[in-house]
Every structure is written in C-alpha cells, then in structure tokens.
Tab-separated table of C-alpha atoms in Angstrom:
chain	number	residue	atom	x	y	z
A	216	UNK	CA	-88.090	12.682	223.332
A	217	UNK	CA	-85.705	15.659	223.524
A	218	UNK	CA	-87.851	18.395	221.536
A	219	UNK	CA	-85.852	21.571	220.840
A	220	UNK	CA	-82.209	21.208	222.579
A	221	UNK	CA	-79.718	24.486	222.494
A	222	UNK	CA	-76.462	24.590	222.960
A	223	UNK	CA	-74.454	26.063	225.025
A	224	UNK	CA	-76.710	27.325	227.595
A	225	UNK	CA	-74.628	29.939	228.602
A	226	UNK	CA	-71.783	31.920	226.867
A	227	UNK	CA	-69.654	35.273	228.032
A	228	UNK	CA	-68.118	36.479	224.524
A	229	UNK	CA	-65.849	39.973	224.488
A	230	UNK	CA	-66.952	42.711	221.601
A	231	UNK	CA	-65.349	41.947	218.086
A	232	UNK	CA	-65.867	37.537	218.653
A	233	UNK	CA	-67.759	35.285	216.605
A	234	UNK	CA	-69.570	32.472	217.700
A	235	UNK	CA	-72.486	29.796	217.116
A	236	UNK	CA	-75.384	28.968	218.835
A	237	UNK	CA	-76.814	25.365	218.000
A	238	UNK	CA	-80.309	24.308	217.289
A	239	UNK	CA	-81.643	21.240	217.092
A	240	UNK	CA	-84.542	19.246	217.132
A	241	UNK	CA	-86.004	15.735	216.571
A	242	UNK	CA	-89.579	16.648	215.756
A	243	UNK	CA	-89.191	16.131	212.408
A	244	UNK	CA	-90.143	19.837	212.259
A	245	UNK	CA	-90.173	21.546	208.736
A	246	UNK	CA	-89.879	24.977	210.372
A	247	UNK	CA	-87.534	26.787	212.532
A	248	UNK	CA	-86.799	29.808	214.801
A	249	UNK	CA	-84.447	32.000	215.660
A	250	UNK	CA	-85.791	34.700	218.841
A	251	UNK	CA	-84.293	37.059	220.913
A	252	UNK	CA	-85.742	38.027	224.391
A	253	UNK	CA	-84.579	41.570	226.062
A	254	UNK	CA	-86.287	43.087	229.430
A	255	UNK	CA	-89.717	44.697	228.492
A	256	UNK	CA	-89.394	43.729	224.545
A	257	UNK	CA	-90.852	40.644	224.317
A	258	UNK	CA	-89.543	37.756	222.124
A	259	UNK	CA	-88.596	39.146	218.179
A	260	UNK	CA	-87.352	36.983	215.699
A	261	UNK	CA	-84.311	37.408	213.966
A	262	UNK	CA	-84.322	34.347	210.770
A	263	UNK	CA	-86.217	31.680	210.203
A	264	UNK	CA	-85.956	28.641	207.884
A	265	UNK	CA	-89.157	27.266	206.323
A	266	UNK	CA	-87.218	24.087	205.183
A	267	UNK	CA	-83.543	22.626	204.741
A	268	UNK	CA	-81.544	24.821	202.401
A	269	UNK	CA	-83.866	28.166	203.268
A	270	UNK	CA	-83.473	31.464	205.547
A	271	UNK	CA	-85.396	34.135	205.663
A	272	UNK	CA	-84.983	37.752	207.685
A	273	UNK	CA	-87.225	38.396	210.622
A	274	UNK	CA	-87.881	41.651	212.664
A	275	UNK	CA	-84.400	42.077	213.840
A	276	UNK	CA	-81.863	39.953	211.575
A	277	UNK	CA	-78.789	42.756	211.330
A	278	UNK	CA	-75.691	41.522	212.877
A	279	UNK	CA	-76.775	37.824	212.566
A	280	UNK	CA	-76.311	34.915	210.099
A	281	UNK	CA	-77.913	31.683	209.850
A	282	UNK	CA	-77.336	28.148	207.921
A	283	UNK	CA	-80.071	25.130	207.669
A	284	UNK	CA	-77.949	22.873	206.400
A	285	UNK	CA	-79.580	19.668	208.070
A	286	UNK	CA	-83.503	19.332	208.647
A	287	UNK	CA	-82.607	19.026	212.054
A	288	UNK	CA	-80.007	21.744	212.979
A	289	UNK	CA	-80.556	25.598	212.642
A	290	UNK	CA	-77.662	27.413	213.686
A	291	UNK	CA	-77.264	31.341	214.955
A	292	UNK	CA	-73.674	33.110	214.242
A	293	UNK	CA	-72.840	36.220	215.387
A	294	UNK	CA	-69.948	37.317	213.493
A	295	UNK	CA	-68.419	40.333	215.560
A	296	UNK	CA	-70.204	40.334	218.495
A	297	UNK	CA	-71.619	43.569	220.038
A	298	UNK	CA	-72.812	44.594	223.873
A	299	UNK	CA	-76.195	45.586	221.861
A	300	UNK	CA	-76.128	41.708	221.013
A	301	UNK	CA	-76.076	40.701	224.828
A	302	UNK	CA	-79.900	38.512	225.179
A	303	UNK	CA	-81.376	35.343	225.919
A	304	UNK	CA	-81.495	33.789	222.278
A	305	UNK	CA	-84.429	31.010	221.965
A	306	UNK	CA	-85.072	28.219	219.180
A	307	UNK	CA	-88.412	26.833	217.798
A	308	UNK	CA	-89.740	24.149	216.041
A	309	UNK	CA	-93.355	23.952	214.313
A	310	UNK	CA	-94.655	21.391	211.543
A	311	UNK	CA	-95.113	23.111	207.653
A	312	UNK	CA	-98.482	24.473	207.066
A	313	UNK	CA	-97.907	27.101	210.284
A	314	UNK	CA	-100.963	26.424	212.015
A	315	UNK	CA	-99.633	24.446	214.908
A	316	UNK	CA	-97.767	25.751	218.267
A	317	UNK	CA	-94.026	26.386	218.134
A	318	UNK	CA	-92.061	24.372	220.722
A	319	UNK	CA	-89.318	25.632	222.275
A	320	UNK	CA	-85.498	24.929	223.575
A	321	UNK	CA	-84.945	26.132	226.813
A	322	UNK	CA	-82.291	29.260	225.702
A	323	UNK	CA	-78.954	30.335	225.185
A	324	UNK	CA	-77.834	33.384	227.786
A	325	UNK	CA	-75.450	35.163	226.270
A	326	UNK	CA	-73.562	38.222	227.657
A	327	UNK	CA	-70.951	40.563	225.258
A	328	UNK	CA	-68.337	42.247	227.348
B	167	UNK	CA	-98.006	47.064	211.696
B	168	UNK	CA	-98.902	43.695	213.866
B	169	UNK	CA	-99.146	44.666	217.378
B	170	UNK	CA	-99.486	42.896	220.701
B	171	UNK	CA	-100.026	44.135	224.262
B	172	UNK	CA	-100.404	42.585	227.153
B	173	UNK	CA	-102.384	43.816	230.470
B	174	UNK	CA	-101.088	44.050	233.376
B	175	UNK	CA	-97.276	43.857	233.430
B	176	UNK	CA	-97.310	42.180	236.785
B	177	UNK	CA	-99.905	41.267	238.407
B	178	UNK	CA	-99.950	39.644	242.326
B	179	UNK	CA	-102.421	37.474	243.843
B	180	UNK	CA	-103.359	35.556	246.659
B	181	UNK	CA	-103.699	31.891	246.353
B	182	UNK	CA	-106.985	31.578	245.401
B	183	UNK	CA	-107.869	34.838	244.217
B	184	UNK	CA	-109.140	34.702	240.763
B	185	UNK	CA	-108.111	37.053	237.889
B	186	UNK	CA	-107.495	37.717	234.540
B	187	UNK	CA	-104.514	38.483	232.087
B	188	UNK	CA	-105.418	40.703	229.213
B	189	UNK	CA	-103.673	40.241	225.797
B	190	UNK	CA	-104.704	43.274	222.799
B	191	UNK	CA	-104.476	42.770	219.088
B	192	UNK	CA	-103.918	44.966	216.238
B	193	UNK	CA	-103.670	42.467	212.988
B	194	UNK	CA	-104.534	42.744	209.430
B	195	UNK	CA	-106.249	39.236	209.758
B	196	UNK	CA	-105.852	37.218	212.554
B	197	UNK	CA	-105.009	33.305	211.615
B	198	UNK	CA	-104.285	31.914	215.604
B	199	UNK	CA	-103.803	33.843	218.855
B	200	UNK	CA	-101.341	31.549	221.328
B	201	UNK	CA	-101.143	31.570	225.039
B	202	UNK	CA	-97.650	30.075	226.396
B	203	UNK	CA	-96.349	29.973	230.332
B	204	UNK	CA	-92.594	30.847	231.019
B	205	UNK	CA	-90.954	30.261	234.152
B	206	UNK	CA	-87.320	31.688	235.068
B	207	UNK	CA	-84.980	29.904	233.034
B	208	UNK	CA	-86.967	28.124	230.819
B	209	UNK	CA	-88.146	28.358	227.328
B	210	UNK	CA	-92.248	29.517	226.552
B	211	UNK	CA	-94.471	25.774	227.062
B	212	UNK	CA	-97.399	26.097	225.224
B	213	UNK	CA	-100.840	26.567	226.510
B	214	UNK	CA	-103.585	26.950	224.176
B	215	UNK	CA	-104.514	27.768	220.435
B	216	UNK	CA	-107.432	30.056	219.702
B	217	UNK	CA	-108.475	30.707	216.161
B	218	UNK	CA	-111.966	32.733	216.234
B	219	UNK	CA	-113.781	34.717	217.984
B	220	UNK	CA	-115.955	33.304	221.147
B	221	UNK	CA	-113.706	30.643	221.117
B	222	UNK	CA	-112.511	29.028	224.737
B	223	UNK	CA	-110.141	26.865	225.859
B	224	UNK	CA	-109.373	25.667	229.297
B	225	UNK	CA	-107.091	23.385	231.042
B	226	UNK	CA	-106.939	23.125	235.156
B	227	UNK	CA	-107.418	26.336	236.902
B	228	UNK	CA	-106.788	28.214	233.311
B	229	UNK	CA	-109.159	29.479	230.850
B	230	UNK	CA	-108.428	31.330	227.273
B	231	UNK	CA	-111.300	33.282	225.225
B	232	UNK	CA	-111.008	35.490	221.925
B	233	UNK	CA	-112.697	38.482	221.293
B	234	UNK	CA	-111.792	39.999	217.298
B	235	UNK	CA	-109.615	42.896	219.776
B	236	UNK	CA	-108.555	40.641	222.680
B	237	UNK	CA	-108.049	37.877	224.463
B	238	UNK	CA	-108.234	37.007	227.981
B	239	UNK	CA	-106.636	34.340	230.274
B	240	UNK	CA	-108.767	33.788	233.526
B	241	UNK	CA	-106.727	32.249	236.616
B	242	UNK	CA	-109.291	30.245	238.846
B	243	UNK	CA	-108.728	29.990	242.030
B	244	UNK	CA	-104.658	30.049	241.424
B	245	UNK	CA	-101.715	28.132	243.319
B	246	UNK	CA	-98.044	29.395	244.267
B	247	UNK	CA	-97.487	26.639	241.384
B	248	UNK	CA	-99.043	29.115	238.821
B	249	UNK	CA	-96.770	31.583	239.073
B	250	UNK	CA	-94.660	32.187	236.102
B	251	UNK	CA	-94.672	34.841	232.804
B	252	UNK	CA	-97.852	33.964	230.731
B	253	UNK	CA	-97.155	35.230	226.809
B	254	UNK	CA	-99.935	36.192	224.196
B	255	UNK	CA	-98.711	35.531	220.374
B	256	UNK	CA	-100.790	36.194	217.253
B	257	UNK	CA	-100.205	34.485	213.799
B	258	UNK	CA	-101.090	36.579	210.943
B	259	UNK	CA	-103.483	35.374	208.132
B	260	UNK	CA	-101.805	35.236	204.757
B	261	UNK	CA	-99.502	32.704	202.268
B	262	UNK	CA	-96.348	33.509	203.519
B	263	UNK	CA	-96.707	33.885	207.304
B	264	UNK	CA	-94.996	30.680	207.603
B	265	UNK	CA	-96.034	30.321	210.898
B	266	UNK	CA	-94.135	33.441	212.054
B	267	UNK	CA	-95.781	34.384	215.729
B	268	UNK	CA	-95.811	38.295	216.956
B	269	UNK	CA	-95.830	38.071	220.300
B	270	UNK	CA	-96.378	40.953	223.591
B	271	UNK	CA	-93.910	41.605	226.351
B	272	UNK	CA	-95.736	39.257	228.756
B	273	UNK	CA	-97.406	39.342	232.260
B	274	UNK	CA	-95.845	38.302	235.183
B	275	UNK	CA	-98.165	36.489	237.770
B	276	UNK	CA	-97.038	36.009	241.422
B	277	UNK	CA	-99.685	33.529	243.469
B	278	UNK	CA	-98.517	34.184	247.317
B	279	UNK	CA	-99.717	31.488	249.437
C-alpha cells in the first residue's frame, strides 16, 4: 500500500519555467492537499480539492494552479516560476467528512534559480 | 484569525530525560487538535487525534493532552530514536472546514545518547 506518492522528488527550475508536481494516492481519499513548508513558517496550504472536478484557494494560492481531474491525482503547476516559489511542496490525503488525519507523501524539493 | 504556536523551537535532551512540547491555540471553535512526527526528508506521520478537552492519548514513550488553550506532548524517558520535528495542527469547527488543518512551525527534539 503506497499511500500518498509525489513526484519528482526533487526539481531545480530557472525563474520564468512552468512545471507540475504530481499527486497521487490510492486511499480512495475524497480529499486532497496541496502545502508548502519554508524555514520557521510552518506548513500553509495553497489549494485543496474536496472531490474530483473541485479546487478551492488556501492561505497562500497566488502563483499556483491546480486540476483534480482523477479521484486519485491532484496536480500543482507553477506557471512562471519565481525564487519566492523555491519550498518543499507536500501532498495529503484524508477521507470526506474531515474528521480523520491527513496522510502524507514524502515531498517535492524544489529550488528556482 | 486561527493561530498555532508551538513551545520550544528546539528543545535537547538526554536520553532519558523526560519533557514536554507545548502547542497554543487561538480558534473560533476547535473541531480536532493533531500531533504528527517529521524526520529530515520525510513527510509529517501522524501521531494522535485529540478532540476535547482532558482528553489523552498515548503511544510508547509519548503522551498527548488538551487543555481548551493548549496542548501538550510529554516525552517519557526518550531515545536517540525520538528525535525528529513533532507538529501541532488544529481543525476548525464549522461546515466548510473540509478538513483544512492550521498547523505551528514545529519543535525540534534532539535525544543525545
């Protein structure tokens, strides 16, 4: 049982690219994460998706998008990267109804040049 | 606003000296306070789920209570193997939380043998 796998684990993008960052899990979880974790700032979360088809804004969602196409999959863009972007991104999963733990993948490091 | 802080930052111990991890809450209604352990590299594993106050949870040498202001993490008797960032996350009361967590910036605990 996988859980919450992330891909890639680690990235090096230069200001001004795009990229995705892949989420997915085999929980059958109805909701999903996106989080970003700086020195000192604790984890904030950037969208979330409360089923297939939904997104929602979180504390910090400028300069992201995000797409639930499949149950499954929750992906992160970044659409023109930005040094200010440069954080350890981390997924979760939880069941509908909220009261249960999120699980977590085990990150994305990513570093804008 | 939802806020979170955690007590100490860092926080050093001998193996087997026994301490505790403060984690302070300012909420409009608190629905679930979550402890999770993070070591380098990894994603947060999830410890315990407290949902009222004088509740307690323990597992091994760990043990969570809930005040309606705080909650504390006591570390019995710890091991080098305990060392790692232990995060506090509250869940708000309220329809459309959706399970969204607010979480503090985390203690880090170092158990020297």
């Amino acid at each position: 049982n996988a859980g919450v796998t992330q891909t890639p684990k680690f990235r090096v993008l230069k200001t001004g690219q795009s990229m995705t960052l892949l989420c997915a899990q085999d929980m059958n979880h109805e909701y999903m994460y996106w989080y970003r974790q700086d020195p000192g700032m604790g984890l904030r979360l950037i969208h979330y998706s409360v089923g297939e088809g939904t997104t929602a804004k979180g504390e910090v969602p400028d300069g992201y998008n995000v797409s639930r196409l499949k149950k499954q999959n929750f992906l992160l863009g970044l659409e023109s990267a930005a040094p200010s972007q440069t954080s350890v991104y981390f997924c979760a999963s939880t069941p509908a109804g909220g009261r249960q733990p999120q699980h977590f993948g085990d990150g994305t490091r990513l570093s804008i040049l | 606003e939802d806020q979170v802080t955690q007590s100490p930052e860092a926080l050093r111990l001998q193996e087997g000296e026994s301490s505790s991890l403060n984690c302070s809450y300012t909420v409009s209604g608190l629905r679930g306070l979550f402890w999770y352990r993070q070591d380098p590299g990894k994603g947060p594993e999830f410890l315990f789920t407290l949902y009222s106050a004088g509740e307690e949870k323990e597992k091994e040498r760990l043990k969570a209570t809930l005040t309606k202001k705080e909650s504390f993490l006591h570390i019995t008797a710890p091991k080098p193997e305990d060392s790692a960032t232990y995060l506090c996350a509250v869940q708000v009361a309220g329809g459309t939380s959706y399970g969204k967590l607010t979480f503090g910036q985390g203690t880090i605990l170092t158990v020297h043998p």
